Coordinates of C-alpha atoms in Angstrom, one line a residue:
X971 CA 214.6 253.1 244.5
X972 CA 217.4 254.6 242.3
X973 CA 217.5 253.5 238.6
X974 CA 220.4 251.2 237.7
X975 CA 223.4 252.9 236.0
X976 CA 223.6 251.6 232.5
X977 CA 226.5 252.1 230.1
X978 CA 226.6 251.6 226.3
X979 CA 229.5 250.3 224.1
X980 CA 229.3 251.0 220.4
X981 CA 231.1 248.7 218.0
X982 CA 231.2 249.2 214.2
X983 CA 233.4 248.2 211.3
X984 CA 234.4 244.9 209.8
X985 CA 235.1 243.2 213.1
X986 CA 232.1 244.4 215.1
X987 CA 229.9 241.4 214.5
X988 CA 232.5 239.0 215.8
X989 CA 233.3 241.3 218.7
X990 CA 229.8 241.1 220.1
X991 CA 229.5 237.3 219.7
X992 CA 230.6 236.7 223.3
X993 CA 228.0 239.1 224.8
X994 CA 225.3 237.7 222.4
X995 CA 226.1 234.1 223.6
X996 CA 226.0 235.3 227.2
X997 CA 222.5 236.7 226.7
X998 CA 221.4 233.5 224.9
X999 CA 222.7 231.3 227.6
X1000 CA 220.6 233.0 230.2
X1001 CA 217.3 232.1 228.6
X1002 CA 215.6 229.5 226.3
X1003 CA 216.6 229.7 222.6
X1004 CA 213.4 231.6 221.8
X1005 CA 212.4 232.9 218.4
X1006 CA 214.9 232.8 215.5
X1007 CA 215.0 236.6 215.1
X1008 CA 217.0 236.9 218.3
X1009 CA 219.7 234.3 217.5
X1010 CA 223.3 235.4 216.8
X1011 CA 223.5 233.0 213.8
X1012 CA 220.4 234.7 212.2
X1013 CA 221.7 238.2 212.7
X1014 CA 225.2 237.2 211.5
X1015 CA 223.7 236.1 208.2
X1016 CA 221.4 239.1 207.9
X1017 CA 224.2 241.6 208.5
X1018 CA 227.1 239.8 206.8
X1019 CA 225.2 238.7 203.7
X1020 CA 222.1 240.8 203.2
X1021 CA 223.5 244.2 204.2
X1022 CA 225.1 246.2 201.3
X1023 CA 227.7 247.5 203.7
X1024 CA 228.0 245.3 206.8
X1025 CA 230.6 247.7 208.3
X1026 CA 227.9 250.5 208.4
X1027 CA 226.0 248.6 211.1
X1028 CA 226.8 249.6 214.6
X1029 CA 226.2 247.2 217.5
X1030 CA 225.2 249.1 220.7
X1031 CA 225.8 246.9 223.8
X1032 CA 223.8 248.1 226.8
X1033 CA 225.4 247.0 230.1
X1034 CA 224.8 247.1 233.8
X1035 CA 228.3 247.0 235.3
X1036 CA 230.0 244.5 232.9
X1037 CA 226.9 242.4 232.3
X1038 CA 225.2 242.8 228.9
X1039 CA 221.5 243.6 229.1
X1040 CA 220.8 244.0 225.3
X1041 CA 222.4 244.3 222.0
X1042 CA 221.0 246.8 219.5
X1043 CA 222.2 246.6 215.8
X1044 CA 221.5 249.9 214.0
X1045 CA 222.3 251.7 210.8
X1046 CA 222.2 255.4 210.4
X1047 CA 220.3 256.7 207.4
X1048 CA 219.4 260.0 205.9
X1049 CA 215.7 259.5 205.5
X1050 CA 214.4 261.6 202.7
X1051 CA 210.8 261.0 203.5
X1052 CA 208.6 264.1 203.3
X1053 CA 211.6 266.0 202.2
X1054 CA 212.9 266.4 205.8
X1055 CA 216.3 264.8 205.4
X1056 CA 216.1 263.4 208.9
X1057 CA 218.9 261.5 210.5
X1058 CA 217.3 258.1 211.4
X1059 CA 218.8 255.1 213.2
X1060 CA 217.1 251.9 212.0
X1061 CA 217.4 248.2 212.6
X1062 CA 218.8 246.6 209.5
X1063 CA 216.0 245.6 207.1
X1064 CA 215.4 243.5 204.1
X1065 CA 212.4 241.8 202.4
X1066 CA 213.7 238.4 203.5
X1067 CA 213.9 239.6 207.1
X1068 CA 210.2 239.1 208.1
X1069 CA 210.6 239.7 211.9
X1070 CA 213.1 241.4 214.1
X1071 CA 213.9 241.8 217.8
X1072 CA 216.8 242.5 220.2
X1073 CA 218.7 239.9 222.2
X1074 CA 218.1 241.0 225.7
X1075 CA 217.7 239.8 229.3
X1076 CA 214.3 238.3 230.0
X1077 CA 213.1 241.0 232.4
X1078 CA 214.4 243.9 230.2
X1079 CA 212.9 247.3 230.9
X1080 CA 212.4 248.8 227.5
X1081 CA 212.3 252.4 228.8
X1082 CA 215.5 252.0 230.8
X1083 CA 217.3 250.4 227.8
X1084 CA 216.2 253.3 225.6
X1085 CA 217.1 256.0 228.2
X1086 CA 220.7 254.6 228.1
X1087 CA 220.8 254.0 224.4
X1088 CA 219.5 257.3 223.0
X1089 CA 222.4 259.6 224.2
X1090 CA 224.9 257.1 222.8
X1091 CA 223.4 257.5 219.3
X1092 CA 224.4 261.1 219.0
X1093 CA 227.8 260.5 220.8
X1094 CA 228.7 257.7 218.4
X1095 CA 227.6 259.4 215.2
X1096 CA 229.1 262.7 216.1
X1097 CA 226.0 264.5 215.1
X1098 CA 222.3 264.9 216.2
X1099 CA 219.8 262.2 215.3
X1100 CA 216.1 262.8 214.7
X1101 CA 214.4 259.4 215.1
X1102 CA 215.0 255.7 216.0
X1103 CA 213.0 253.2 214.0
X1104 CA 212.5 249.6 215.2
X1105 CA 210.6 247.3 212.9
X1106 CA 209.2 244.7 212.2
X1107 CA 208.8 243.9 216.0
X1108 CA 206.4 241.2 217.2
X1109 CA 203.9 242.3 219.9
X1110 CA 205.5 239.8 222.3
X1111 CA 208.8 241.6 222.3
X1112 CA 209.9 243.6 225.4
X1113 CA 210.0 246.6 223.0
X1114 CA 206.2 246.6 222.9
X1115 CA 206.4 247.9 226.4
X1116 CA 208.0 251.2 225.4
X1117 CA 206.4 254.0 227.4
X1118 CA 207.8 257.5 227.6
X1119 CA 211.5 258.3 227.6
X1120 CA 212.1 262.0 228.6
X1121 CA 212.7 264.3 225.7
X1122 CA 211.2 261.9 223.1
X1123 CA 207.9 260.9 221.6
X1124 CA 206.9 257.3 220.8
X1125 CA 204.7 256.2 218.0
X1126 CA 203.7 252.6 217.5
X1127 CA 202.0 251.4 214.3
X1128 CA 200.9 247.9 213.3
X1129 CA 202.6 247.0 210.0
X1130 CA 201.2 243.5 209.6
X1131 CA 200.1 240.4 211.5
X1132 CA 202.0 237.2 212.0
X1133 CA 199.8 234.1 211.7
X1134 CA 200.3 230.7 213.4
X1135 CA 198.4 227.5 213.8
X1136 CA 198.7 224.8 216.4
X1137 CA 199.7 221.2 215.8
X1138 CA 197.2 218.6 216.8
X1139 CA 197.8 215.0 217.9
X1140 CA 194.2 214.0 216.8
X1141 CA 192.7 214.5 213.4
X1142 CA 189.4 215.4 215.1
X1143 CA 190.9 218.3 216.9
X1144 CA 192.5 219.6 213.7
X1145 CA 189.3 219.3 211.6
X1146 CA 187.1 220.9 214.3
X1147 CA 188.8 224.2 213.8
X1148 CA 188.1 224.3 210.0
X1149 CA 185.0 225.2 208.1
X1150 CA 183.0 222.4 206.5
X1151 CA 183.9 223.7 203.0
X1152 CA 187.7 223.7 203.7
X1153 CA 187.6 220.3 205.3
X1154 CA 185.9 219.0 202.1
X1155 CA 188.6 220.7 199.9
X1156 CA 191.4 219.1 202.0
X1157 CA 189.7 215.7 201.8
X1158 CA 189.3 215.8 198.1
X1159 CA 193.0 216.9 197.6
X1160 CA 194.1 214.2 200.1
X1161 CA 192.2 211.5 198.2
X1162 CA 193.7 212.6 194.9
X1163 CA 197.2 212.6 196.4
X1164 CA 196.8 209.1 197.9
X1165 CA 196.0 207.7 194.5
X1166 CA 199.4 208.8 193.3
X1167 CA 202.4 206.3 193.5
X1168 CA 205.0 206.5 196.3
X1169 CA 203.8 209.5 198.2
X1170 CA 206.4 210.5 200.7
X1171 CA 206.6 213.2 203.4
X1172 CA 210.1 214.0 204.7
X1173 CA 212.1 216.4 206.9
X1174 CA 215.8 217.1 206.4
X1175 CA 217.3 218.1 209.7
X1176 CA 221.0 216.9 209.5
X1177 CA 223.6 219.2 207.9
X1178 CA 224.3 216.9 205.0
X1179 CA 220.6 216.3 204.3
X1180 CA 219.8 220.0 204.6
X1181 CA 222.3 221.0 201.9
X1182 CA 220.8 218.7 199.3
X1183 CA 217.2 219.5 200.3
X1184 CA 217.9 223.2 200.1
X1185 CA 219.2 222.9 196.6
X1186 CA 216.1 221.0 195.5
X1187 CA 213.9 223.6 197.3
X1188 CA 215.6 226.5 195.5
X1189 CA 215.1 224.8 192.1
X1190 CA 211.4 224.1 192.9
X1191 CA 210.7 227.8 193.9
X1192 CA 212.4 229.0 190.7
X1193 CA 210.1 226.8 188.6
X1194 CA 207.0 228.7 189.7
X1195 CA 205.6 232.2 189.7
X1196 CA 208.6 233.6 191.7
X1197 CA 210.9 232.5 188.9
X1198 CA 208.7 234.2 186.3
X1199 CA 208.6 237.3 188.4
X1200 CA 212.3 237.3 189.0
X1201 CA 212.1 237.1 192.8
X1202 CA 213.2 233.5 193.3
X1203 CA 216.1 232.8 195.6
X1204 CA 217.9 231.1 192.7
X1205 CA 218.0 234.3 190.7
X1206 CA 219.8 236.4 193.4
X1207 CA 223.4 235.6 194.4
X1208 CA 223.0 237.3 197.7
X1209 CA 219.8 235.4 198.6
X1210 CA 221.4 232.1 197.7
X1211 CA 224.3 232.9 200.0
X1212 CA 221.9 234.0 202.8
X1213 CA 219.9 230.7 202.9
X1214 CA 223.1 228.7 202.5
X1215 CA 224.5 230.7 205.3
X1216 CA 221.5 229.9 207.6
X1217 CA 221.9 226.2 206.8
X1218 CA 225.6 226.4 207.7
X1219 CA 225.3 228.5 210.8
X1220 CA 222.1 227.0 212.3
X1221 CA 221.9 223.5 210.8
X1222 CA 224.5 222.0 213.2
X1223 CA 222.4 223.4 216.1
X1224 CA 219.3 221.5 214.9
X1225 CA 217.5 224.7 214.1
X1226 CA 217.1 224.3 210.3
X1227 CA 214.3 222.1 208.9
X1228 CA 213.5 221.5 205.2
X1229 CA 210.1 219.8 204.9
X1230 CA 209.3 218.0 201.6
X1231 CA 206.5 216.2 199.8
X1232 CA 207.4 213.9 197.0
X1233 CA 205.5 211.7 194.5
X1234 CA 207.5 208.9 193.0
X1235 CA 210.6 210.7 194.1
X1236 CA 209.7 214.0 192.5
X1237 CA 209.6 217.0 194.9
X1238 CA 206.2 218.7 194.6
X1239 CA 206.2 220.9 197.7
X1240 CA 208.8 222.2 200.2
X1241 CA 209.2 224.4 203.2
X1242 CA 212.4 226.1 204.5
X1243 CA 212.0 226.5 208.2
X1244 CA 213.7 227.5 211.4
X1245 CA 212.8 225.8 214.7
X1246 CA 212.9 227.7 218.0
X1247 CA 211.7 226.1 221.2
X1248 CA 208.3 224.6 220.3
X1249 CA 207.6 226.8 217.3
X1250 CA 208.4 226.1 213.7
X1251 CA 208.9 229.2 211.6
X1252 CA 208.2 228.7 207.9
X1253 CA 210.4 231.3 206.2
X1254 CA 209.8 230.1 202.6
X1255 CA 207.5 227.7 200.9
X1256 CA 207.1 226.5 197.3
X1257 CA 205.2 223.9 195.3
X1258 CA 205.1 222.5 191.8
X1259 CA 202.3 224.3 190.0
X1260 CA 201.7 221.4 187.7
X1261 CA 200.5 219.4 190.7
X1262 CA 198.0 222.0 191.9
X1263 CA 195.2 219.5 191.6
X1264 CA 196.4 217.8 194.8
X1265 CA 197.0 221.1 196.7
X1266 CA 200.6 220.1 197.5
X1267 CA 201.3 223.2 199.8
X1268 CA 198.2 222.5 201.9
X1269 CA 198.9 218.7 202.0
X1270 CA 202.4 219.4 203.3
X1271 CA 201.1 221.8 205.9
X1272 CA 198.4 219.4 207.0
X1273 CA 200.9 216.7 207.5
X1274 CA 203.0 219.0 209.6
X1275 CA 200.0 220.0 211.7
X1276 CA 199.2 216.3 212.4
X1277 CA 202.7 215.0 212.9
X1278 CA 204.8 218.0 214.1
X1279 CA 204.2 217.2 217.7
X1280 CA 206.5 214.2 217.5
X1281 CA 209.4 216.6 216.8
X1282 CA 208.4 218.9 219.7
X1283 CA 206.6 221.4 217.4
X1284 CA 203.4 222.9 219.0
X1285 CA 203.0 225.9 216.7
X1286 CA 203.6 226.6 213.0
X1287 CA 204.3 230.2 212.4
X1288 CA 204.1 231.6 208.8
X1289 CA 206.1 234.9 209.8
X1290 CA 203.4 236.9 208.0
X1291 CA 199.8 236.8 207.0
X1292 CA 199.4 235.1 203.6
X1293 CA 195.8 235.3 202.4
X1294 CA 195.5 231.6 201.6
X1295 CA 196.2 230.8 205.3
X1296 CA 192.9 232.2 206.4
X1297 CA 191.2 229.0 205.7
X1298 CA 193.3 227.4 208.4
X1299 CA 191.8 229.7 211.1
X1300 CA 195.2 230.9 212.4
X1301 CA 195.8 232.9 215.5
X1302 CA 197.2 236.4 214.8
X1303 CA 199.9 238.5 216.5
X1304 CA 200.4 242.1 215.6
X1305 CA 203.8 243.2 214.3
X1306 CA 204.8 246.8 215.0
X1307 CA 206.9 249.6 213.8
X1308 CA 208.2 251.7 216.7
X1309 CA 209.2 255.3 216.0
X1310 CA 211.0 257.2 218.8
X1311 CA 211.6 260.8 217.8
X1312 CA 213.6 263.3 219.7
X1313 CA 213.2 267.1 220.3
X1314 CA 215.1 268.3 217.3
X1315 CA 213.3 270.3 214.6
X1316 CA 213.2 267.4 212.2
X1317 CA 212.3 265.0 215.1
X1318 CA 209.3 267.2 216.1
X1319 CA 208.2 267.4 212.4
X1320 CA 208.4 263.7 212.1
X1321 CA 206.4 263.2 215.3
X1322 CA 203.7 265.6 213.9
X1323 CA 203.5 263.7 210.6
X1324 CA 203.2 260.4 212.4
X1325 CA 200.5 261.7 214.6
X1326 CA 198.6 263.1 211.6
X1327 CA 198.8 259.8 209.8
X1328 CA 197.6 258.0 212.9
X1329 CA 194.6 260.3 213.2
X1330 CA 193.7 260.2 209.5
X1331 CA 194.0 256.4 209.1
X1332 CA 190.5 255.5 210.4
X1333 CA 189.0 258.2 208.2
X1334 CA 190.7 257.0 205.1
X1335 CA 189.6 253.4 205.8
X1336 CA 186.0 254.5 206.3
X1337 CA 186.1 256.4 203.0
X1338 CA 187.7 253.6 201.1
X1339 CA 185.2 251.1 202.7
X1340 CA 182.3 253.2 201.5
X1341 CA 183.8 253.6 198.1
X1342 CA 184.3 249.8 197.7
X1343 CA 180.7 249.2 198.9
X1344 CA 179.4 251.7 196.3
X1345 CA 181.3 250.1 193.5
X1346 CA 180.0 246.7 194.6
X1347 CA 176.4 247.9 194.5
X1348 CA 176.8 249.2 190.9
X1349 CA 178.0 245.8 189.6

């Protein structure tokens, strides 16, 4: 059976984001809302606010006839790694963009999409390219099915894991997943919290409520270690605009949730979340460190685990792998970086470096593991 003929449109410049909105909405209408990192509103805020130069992002629209199959936002960089000066196309990236994926049709064939896209990269840039880098891509993405596109080499590495825990309608089901020690710690914290006056759990979901809750959340985050480290949202004009933009773009769609825990009206823990289908994604969380004796972050999370089902939430995704979450016995999903290198001199050199790094990684881990064990035995 002959492969379908696919074409690629490339749009860049100040109006490109708005120009692809119709195609993006058409792709979204053909399937369930899915995870936040495929939504137009999410990408709009990422590109328009977090990107230093939004006009430098090119949106490649892969089509079959006039029907959009996928939209690929990319930025061309000169990657100075290893002194190669390679020309590398990348998905836009930022520390506050924990996961990424492409809006595409549900049955997308990753190899067919790439076979159509790759020639368009050189044609649009007017010069050769050496690599295409797609990260951080969850394992459930169609991109995880990349095989072999003629003339290229593909390297996939795991950059982190993404942890999530299920909600439970019954306390017994929730507690059965946890260790006896952690159950005891939660019980002690819960008892301390219940002795406080006017304990209140809340969720802001309406646009007016979200704005006020977000302001409080930002202040709470800045009061803790992130404020002291200079990494709090409140200390960065662009980050403040980004989260405000998410509330403005996605709040009216019912996709923004700010969960709160208060004692006598005082906010002691909060979560800024996006809800997609039956999964709640906790993008940011914060708690009042002066209330650490009641484990406010864990108390808010436990409340969500036991009550989230009423809001259609079946899973709580932390969009990363924070060490403290291990006590909750989460399920893990790998998050990948995909390198597609072409046959250019620099492309072949990059492929060789990636292959060497892949081969050496197990050896390095074994050496570091033995070294750590040796240091432990000397203590």
